[in-house]
Amino acid sequence: MNGTCTDNSQKPSNLRLVNETTKVETRVDSQLVARAIENDRGAIGELVRMHQDMWYRFCVLQLHDDELAKDATQETALRVVKDLHLFRGESQFRTWSFGIALNVCREFKRKRGKYVTLDIEQSGLGEMSCHDGEAVQKITHRESVNEMMRMLESLTDRQREAVVLRHLEELPTEEAAAAMNCAVGTVKATLSQALKRLRELMGVKQ
């Protein structure tokens, strides 16, 4: 991965496993998408089932509201199905669908305004883990999920989007940029600002 704060030298076997898993997932996605575009209802249903938990996790981290995140996840699924014919394969299906989820969340936030405090137990985020980035690792492994949510709340919307996509969903920087519809350099700069802020909150020396 190409993230700013990733140290890959300590876990080559893990990286090989992740890379192989990603290749398999990409092949499965491609096969399902091809069938779904041809209006195979079974493939469409399977594609949604495979990704709906991922969409929900992303939405709840952006919206900080369980019910709103469920609504956003449903809207994401509807738009993904409706716009499948627009998918050109220029990025992974997962990345493309994140772009849709991101736009849905932005719309929901504009309509609702300031988010409220999330009920962690209700959302099921207690099982979430993270593997990349010093600051994000410290949040998810040393601190509670509640603390992680509090720290994410301290970021701007753009910073939160970048951190969640790059470090929690583990998208390569280029894929995160595609989902956010911005330049790779913009994502890197945004991540740098976000991780600096997270380190400050945790008292990590720069």
PDB file of C-alpha atoms in Angstrom:
ATOM      1  CA  MET A   1       0.000   0.000   0.000  1.00  0.00           C
ATOM      2  CA  ASN A   2       1.089   3.565  -0.608  1.00  0.00           C
ATOM      3  CA  GLY A   3      -0.155   5.309   2.517  1.00  0.00           C
ATOM      4  CA  THR A   4       1.918   8.011   4.152  1.00  0.00           C
ATOM      5  CA  CYS A   5       2.310   6.302   7.528  1.00  0.00           C
ATOM      6  CA  THR A   6       2.458   2.605   6.599  1.00  0.00           C
ATOM      7  CA  ASP A   7       5.444   0.481   7.623  1.00  0.00           C
ATOM      8  CA  ASN A   8       5.223  -2.739   5.623  1.00  0.00           C
ATOM      9  CA  SER A   9       8.653  -4.087   6.524  1.00  0.00           C
ATOM     10  CA  GLN A  10       7.442  -5.850   9.671  1.00  0.00           C
ATOM     11  CA  LYS A  11       4.685  -8.007   8.169  1.00  0.00           C
ATOM     12  CA  PRO A  12       5.539  -9.459   4.728  1.00  0.00           C
ATOM     13  CA  SER A  13       3.520 -12.661   5.266  1.00  0.00           C
ATOM     14  CA  ASN A  14       0.448 -10.679   6.245  1.00  0.00           C
ATOM     15  CA  LEU A  15       0.832  -8.513   3.176  1.00  0.00           C
ATOM     16  CA  ARG A  16       1.074 -11.545   0.908  1.00  0.00           C
ATOM     17  CA  LEU A  17      -2.110 -12.923   2.435  1.00  0.00           C
ATOM     18  CA  VAL A  18      -3.897  -9.586   2.026  1.00  0.00           C
ATOM     19  CA  ASN A  19      -2.710  -9.254  -1.562  1.00  0.00           C
ATOM     20  CA  GLU A  20      -3.861 -12.767  -2.492  1.00  0.00           C
ATOM     21  CA  THR A  21      -7.213 -12.216  -0.791  1.00  0.00           C
ATOM     22  CA  THR A  22      -7.644  -8.938  -2.657  1.00  0.00           C
ATOM     23  CA  LYS A  23      -6.926 -10.666  -5.982  1.00  0.00           C
ATOM     24  CA  VAL A  24      -9.565 -13.320  -5.270  1.00  0.00           C
ATOM     25  CA  GLU A  25     -12.101 -10.694  -4.177  1.00  0.00           C
ATOM     26  CA  THR A  26     -11.386  -8.670  -7.321  1.00  0.00           C
ATOM     27  CA  ARG A  27     -11.994 -11.693  -9.548  1.00  0.00           C
ATOM     28  CA  VAL A  28     -15.232 -12.524  -7.731  1.00  0.00           C
ATOM     29  CA  ASP A  29     -16.354  -8.897  -7.972  1.00  0.00           C
ATOM     30  CA  SER A  30     -15.597  -8.798 -11.699  1.00  0.00           C
ATOM     31  CA  GLN A  31     -17.564 -11.967 -12.375  1.00  0.00           C
ATOM     32  CA  LEU A  32     -20.547 -10.839 -10.316  1.00  0.00           C
ATOM     33  CA  VAL A  33     -20.519  -7.335 -11.767  1.00  0.00           C
ATOM     34  CA  ALA A  34     -20.442  -8.689 -15.321  1.00  0.00           C
ATOM     35  CA  ARG A  35     -23.467 -10.864 -14.558  1.00  0.00           C
ATOM     36  CA  ALA A  36     -25.226  -8.091 -12.637  1.00  0.00           C
ATOM     37  CA  ILE A  37     -24.828  -5.652 -15.521  1.00  0.00           C
ATOM     38  CA  GLU A  38     -26.621  -8.228 -17.671  1.00  0.00           C
ATOM     39  CA  ASN A  39     -29.506  -7.954 -15.176  1.00  0.00           C
ATOM     40  CA  ASP A  40     -28.829 -11.298 -13.467  1.00  0.00           C
ATOM     41  CA  ARG A  41     -30.974 -10.782 -10.356  1.00  0.00           C
ATOM     42  CA  GLY A  42     -29.106 -13.438  -8.394  1.00  0.00           C
ATOM     43  CA  ALA A  43     -25.771 -11.752  -9.116  1.00  0.00           C
ATOM     44  CA  ILE A  44     -27.186  -8.352  -8.169  1.00  0.00           C
ATOM     45  CA  GLY A  45     -28.451  -9.702  -4.857  1.00  0.00           C
ATOM     46  CA  GLU A  46     -25.152 -11.431  -4.100  1.00  0.00           C
ATOM     47  CA  LEU A  47     -23.169  -8.312  -4.966  1.00  0.00           C
ATOM     48  CA  VAL A  48     -25.234  -6.259  -2.519  1.00  0.00           C
ATOM     49  CA  ARG A  49     -24.982  -8.923   0.202  1.00  0.00           C
ATOM     50  CA  MET A  50     -21.208  -9.084  -0.186  1.00  0.00           C
ATOM     51  CA  HIS A  51     -20.765  -5.342   0.283  1.00  0.00           C
ATOM     52  CA  GLN A  52     -23.608  -4.092   2.491  1.00  0.00           C
ATOM     53  CA  ASP A  53     -21.720  -4.568   5.787  1.00  0.00           C
ATOM     54  CA  MET A  54     -18.782  -2.663   4.342  1.00  0.00           C
ATOM     55  CA  TRP A  55     -21.095   0.162   3.223  1.00  0.00           C
ATOM     56  CA  TYR A  56     -22.768   0.288   6.632  1.00  0.00           C
ATOM     57  CA  ARG A  57     -19.429   0.453   8.463  1.00  0.00           C
ATOM     58  CA  PHE A  58     -18.312   3.307   6.240  1.00  0.00           C
ATOM     59  CA  CYS A  59     -21.624   5.171   6.590  1.00  0.00           C
ATOM     60  CA  VAL A  60     -21.797   4.861  10.363  1.00  0.00           C
ATOM     61  CA  LEU A  61     -18.256   6.217  10.707  1.00  0.00           C
ATOM     62  CA  GLN A  62     -19.213   9.210   8.574  1.00  0.00           C
ATOM     63  CA  LEU A  63     -22.669   9.891  10.019  1.00  0.00           C
ATOM     64  CA  HIS A  64     -22.260   8.807  13.667  1.00  0.00           C
ATOM     65  CA  ASP A  65     -25.875   7.684  13.751  1.00  0.00           C
ATOM     66  CA  ASP A  66     -26.938   4.052  13.521  1.00  0.00           C
ATOM     67  CA  GLU A  67     -30.382   4.550  11.991  1.00  0.00           C
ATOM     68  CA  LEU A  68     -29.146   7.188   9.571  1.00  0.00           C
ATOM     69  CA  ALA A  69     -26.281   4.894   8.559  1.00  0.00           C
ATOM     70  CA  LYS A  70     -28.753   2.089   7.865  1.00  0.00           C
ATOM     71  CA  ASP A  71     -30.773   4.438   5.665  1.00  0.00           C
ATOM     72  CA  ALA A  72     -27.590   5.571   3.904  1.00  0.00           C
ATOM     73  CA  THR A  73     -26.547   1.953   3.361  1.00  0.00           C
ATOM     74  CA  GLN A  74     -29.912   1.153   1.804  1.00  0.00           C
ATOM     75  CA  GLU A  75     -29.697   4.220  -0.418  1.00  0.00           C
ATOM     76  CA  THR A  76     -26.160   3.237  -1.420  1.00  0.00           C
ATOM     77  CA  ALA A  77     -27.355  -0.238  -2.417  1.00  0.00           C
ATOM     78  CA  LEU A  78     -30.195   1.221  -4.478  1.00  0.00           C
ATOM     79  CA  ARG A  79     -27.875   3.628  -6.299  1.00  0.00           C
ATOM     80  CA  VAL A  80     -25.261   0.936  -6.907  1.00  0.00           C
ATOM     81  CA  VAL A  81     -27.870  -1.284  -8.542  1.00  0.00           C
ATOM     82  CA  LYS A  82     -29.355   1.612 -10.535  1.00  0.00           C
ATOM     83  CA  ASP A  83     -25.946   2.811 -11.766  1.00  0.00           C
ATOM     84  CA  LEU A  84     -24.307  -0.571 -12.412  1.00  0.00           C
ATOM     85  CA  HIS A  85     -24.412   0.083 -16.149  1.00  0.00           C
ATOM     86  CA  LEU A  86     -22.136   3.085 -15.549  1.00  0.00           C
ATOM     87  CA  PHE A  87     -19.364   0.994 -13.953  1.00  0.00           C
ATOM     88  CA  ARG A  88     -16.484   0.867 -16.449  1.00  0.00           C
ATOM     89  CA  GLY A  89     -13.996  -1.212 -14.484  1.00  0.00           C
ATOM     90  CA  GLU A  90     -11.509   1.652 -14.270  1.00  0.00           C
ATOM     91  CA  SER A  91     -11.231   0.952 -10.535  1.00  0.00           C
ATOM     92  CA  GLN A  92     -12.253  -1.944  -8.321  1.00  0.00           C
ATOM     93  CA  PHE A  93     -15.997  -2.323  -7.823  1.00  0.00           C
ATOM     94  CA  ARG A  94     -15.446  -1.830  -4.082  1.00  0.00           C
ATOM     95  CA  THR A  95     -13.787   1.531  -4.718  1.00  0.00           C
ATOM     96  CA  TRP A  96     -16.508   2.623  -7.130  1.00  0.00           C
ATOM     97  CA  SER A  97     -19.211   1.700  -4.612  1.00  0.00           C
ATOM     98  CA  PHE A  98     -17.380   3.605  -1.864  1.00  0.00           C
ATOM     99  CA  GLY A  99     -17.640   6.683  -4.066  1.00  0.00           C
ATOM    100  CA  ILE A 100     -21.405   6.229  -4.163  1.00  0.00           C
ATOM    101  CA  ALA A 101     -21.580   5.662  -0.394  1.00  0.00           C
ATOM    102  CA  LEU A 102     -19.480   8.776   0.142  1.00  0.00           C
ATOM    103  CA  ASN A 103     -21.814  10.930  -1.936  1.00  0.00           C
ATOM    104  CA  VAL A 104     -24.835   9.516  -0.108  1.00  0.00           C
ATOM    105  CA  CYS A 105     -23.264  10.334   3.267  1.00  0.00           C
ATOM    106  CA  ARG A 106     -22.430  13.860   2.154  1.00  0.00           C
ATOM    107  CA  GLU A 107     -26.042  14.384   1.083  1.00  0.00           C
ATOM    108  CA  PHE A 108     -27.359  12.998   4.367  1.00  0.00           C
ATOM    109  CA  LYS A 109     -25.027  15.267   6.347  1.00  0.00           C
ATOM    110  CA  ARG A 110     -26.133  18.326   4.427  1.00  0.00           C
ATOM    111  CA  LYS A 111     -29.770  17.509   5.134  1.00  0.00           C
ATOM    112  CA  ARG A 112     -29.263  16.684   8.798  1.00  0.00           C
ATOM    113  CA  GLY A 113     -26.528  19.053   9.912  1.00  0.00           C
ATOM    114  CA  LYS A 114     -24.445  18.239  12.985  1.00  0.00           C
ATOM    115  CA  TYR A 115     -24.186  14.556  13.828  1.00  0.00           C
ATOM    116  CA  VAL A 116     -25.080  13.090  17.202  1.00  0.00           C
ATOM    117  CA  THR A 117     -23.152  10.750  19.486  1.00  0.00           C
ATOM    118  CA  LEU A 118     -23.213   7.166  18.243  1.00  0.00           C
ATOM    119  CA  ASP A 119     -24.313   4.239  20.414  1.00  0.00           C
ATOM    120  CA  ILE A 120     -21.333   1.919  19.855  1.00  0.00           C
ATOM    121  CA  GLU A 121     -23.020  -1.243  21.153  1.00  0.00           C
ATOM    122  CA  GLN A 122     -26.049  -0.661  18.971  1.00  0.00           C
ATOM    123  CA  SER A 123     -23.942  -0.075  15.888  1.00  0.00           C
ATOM    124  CA  GLY A 124     -21.820  -3.211  16.294  1.00  0.00           C
ATOM    125  CA  LEU A 125     -18.599  -1.301  15.684  1.00  0.00           C
ATOM    126  CA  GLY A 126     -16.931  -2.889  18.688  1.00  0.00           C
ATOM    127  CA  GLU A 127     -15.684  -5.651  16.418  1.00  0.00           C
ATOM    128  CA  MET A 128     -13.955  -3.261  14.018  1.00  0.00           C
ATOM    129  CA  SER A 129     -10.177  -3.414  13.784  1.00  0.00           C
ATOM    130  CA  CYS A 130      -7.415  -1.672  11.859  1.00  0.00           C
ATOM    131  CA  HIS A 131      -3.989  -2.697  10.574  1.00  0.00           C
ATOM    132  CA  ASP A 132      -2.329   0.330   8.949  1.00  0.00           C
ATOM    133  CA  GLY A 133      -0.982   3.613  10.222  1.00  0.00           C
ATOM    134  CA  GLU A 134       0.660   4.334  13.572  1.00  0.00           C
ATOM    135  CA  ALA A 135      -1.981   6.796  14.733  1.00  0.00           C
ATOM    136  CA  VAL A 136      -4.926   4.694  13.631  1.00  0.00           C
ATOM    137  CA  GLN A 137      -3.415   1.526  15.114  1.00  0.00           C
ATOM    138  CA  LYS A 138      -3.037   3.250  18.460  1.00  0.00           C
ATOM    139  CA  ILE A 139      -6.670   4.340  18.384  1.00  0.00           C
ATOM    140  CA  THR A 140      -8.139   0.960  17.548  1.00  0.00           C
ATOM    141  CA  HIS A 141      -5.839  -1.237  19.615  1.00  0.00           C
ATOM    142  CA  ARG A 142      -4.907   0.820  22.659  1.00  0.00           C
ATOM    143  CA  GLU A 143      -8.043   2.920  22.973  1.00  0.00           C
ATOM    144  CA  SER A 144     -11.670   1.818  22.980  1.00  0.00           C
ATOM    145  CA  VAL A 145     -13.900   2.149  19.954  1.00  0.00           C
ATOM    146  CA  ASN A 146     -15.669   4.967  21.785  1.00  0.00           C
ATOM    147  CA  GLU A 147     -12.361   6.813  21.974  1.00  0.00           C
ATOM    148  CA  MET A 148     -11.736   6.169  18.303  1.00  0.00           C
ATOM    149  CA  MET A 149     -15.117   7.650  17.442  1.00  0.00           C
ATOM    150  CA  ARG A 150     -14.439  10.689  19.608  1.00  0.00           C
ATOM    151  CA  MET A 151     -11.130  11.262  17.852  1.00  0.00           C
ATOM    152  CA  LEU A 152     -12.650  10.842  14.414  1.00  0.00           C
ATOM    153  CA  GLU A 153     -15.220  13.465  15.385  1.00  0.00           C
ATOM    154  CA  SER A 154     -12.355  15.918  15.885  1.00  0.00           C
ATOM    155  CA  LEU A 155     -11.449  15.689  12.188  1.00  0.00           C
ATOM    156  CA  THR A 156     -13.005  17.601   9.338  1.00  0.00           C
ATOM    157  CA  ASP A 157     -15.386  15.667   7.101  1.00  0.00           C
ATOM    158  CA  ARG A 158     -12.738  15.415   4.388  1.00  0.00           C
ATOM    159  CA  GLN A 159     -10.085  14.199   6.823  1.00  0.00           C
ATOM    160  CA  ARG A 160     -12.453  11.608   8.268  1.00  0.00           C
ATOM    161  CA  GLU A 161     -13.302  10.330   4.805  1.00  0.00           C
ATOM    162  CA  ALA A 162      -9.623   9.925   3.946  1.00  0.00           C
ATOM    163  CA  VAL A 163      -8.728   8.176   7.205  1.00  0.00           C
ATOM    164  CA  VAL A 164     -11.644   5.752   7.014  1.00  0.00           C
ATOM    165  CA  LEU A 165     -11.016   4.858   3.366  1.00  0.00           C
ATOM    166  CA  ARG A 166      -7.235   4.618   3.583  1.00  0.00           C
ATOM    167  CA  HIS A 167      -6.633   3.158   7.033  1.00  0.00           C
ATOM    168  CA  LEU A 168      -9.838   1.492   8.189  1.00  0.00           C
ATOM    169  CA  GLU A 169     -11.051   0.165   4.833  1.00  0.00           C
ATOM    170  CA  GLU A 170      -7.420  -0.238   3.711  1.00  0.00           C
ATOM    171  CA  LEU A 171      -7.815   1.158   0.203  1.00  0.00           C
ATOM    172  CA  PRO A 172      -4.573   2.070  -1.573  1.00  0.00           C
ATOM    173  CA  THR A 173      -4.099   5.828  -1.781  1.00  0.00           C
ATOM    174  CA  GLU A 174      -4.964   5.843  -5.488  1.00  0.00           C
ATOM    175  CA  GLU A 175      -8.222   3.989  -4.825  1.00  0.00           C
ATOM    176  CA  ALA A 176      -9.110   6.299  -1.941  1.00  0.00           C
ATOM    177  CA  ALA A 177      -8.558   9.245  -4.272  1.00  0.00           C
ATOM    178  CA  ALA A 178     -10.847   7.652  -6.867  1.00  0.00           C
ATOM    179  CA  ALA A 179     -13.580   7.124  -4.266  1.00  0.00           C
ATOM    180  CA  MET A 180     -13.226  10.710  -3.028  1.00  0.00           C
ATOM    181  CA  ASN A 181     -13.054  12.037  -6.609  1.00  0.00           C
ATOM    182  CA  CYS A 182      -9.887  14.023  -5.981  1.00  0.00           C
ATOM    183  CA  ALA A 183      -6.178  13.906  -6.774  1.00  0.00           C
ATOM    184  CA  VAL A 184      -3.825  11.463  -5.058  1.00  0.00           C
ATOM    185  CA  GLY A 185      -1.812  14.412  -3.769  1.00  0.00           C
ATOM    186  CA  THR A 186      -4.930  15.835  -2.148  1.00  0.00           C
ATOM    187  CA  VAL A 187      -5.554  12.564  -0.306  1.00  0.00           C
ATOM    188  CA  LYS A 188      -1.945  12.425   0.887  1.00  0.00           C
ATOM    189  CA  ALA A 189      -2.078  16.007   2.150  1.00  0.00           C
ATOM    190  CA  THR A 190      -5.429  15.404   3.840  1.00  0.00           C
ATOM    191  CA  LEU A 191      -4.155  12.233   5.513  1.00  0.00           C
ATOM    192  CA  SER A 192      -1.047  14.025   6.714  1.00  0.00           C
ATOM    193  CA  GLN A 193      -3.165  16.704   8.367  1.00  0.00           C
ATOM    194  CA  ALA A 194      -5.553  14.140   9.835  1.00  0.00           C
ATOM    195  CA  LEU A 195      -2.864  11.886  11.288  1.00  0.00           C
ATOM    196  CA  LYS A 196      -1.058  14.904  12.721  1.00  0.00           C
ATOM    197  CA  ARG A 197      -4.283  15.865  14.489  1.00  0.00           C
ATOM    198  CA  LEU A 198      -4.792  12.310  15.790  1.00  0.00           C
ATOM    199  CA  ARG A 199      -1.230  12.168  17.102  1.00  0.00           C
ATOM    200  CA  GLU A 200      -1.758  15.461  18.901  1.00  0.00           C
ATOM    201  CA  LEU A 201      -4.886  14.091  20.564  1.00  0.00           C
ATOM    202  CA  MET A 202      -3.008  10.983  21.706  1.00  0.00           C
ATOM    203  CA  GLY A 203       0.063  12.878  22.828  1.00  0.00           C
ATOM    204  CA  VAL A 204       2.310  11.162  20.285  1.00  0.00           C
ATOM    205  CA  LYS A 205       5.479  13.122  19.592  1.00  0.00           C
ATOM    206  CA  GLN A 206       5.877  14.301  16.006  1.00  0.00           C
TER     207      GLN A 206
END
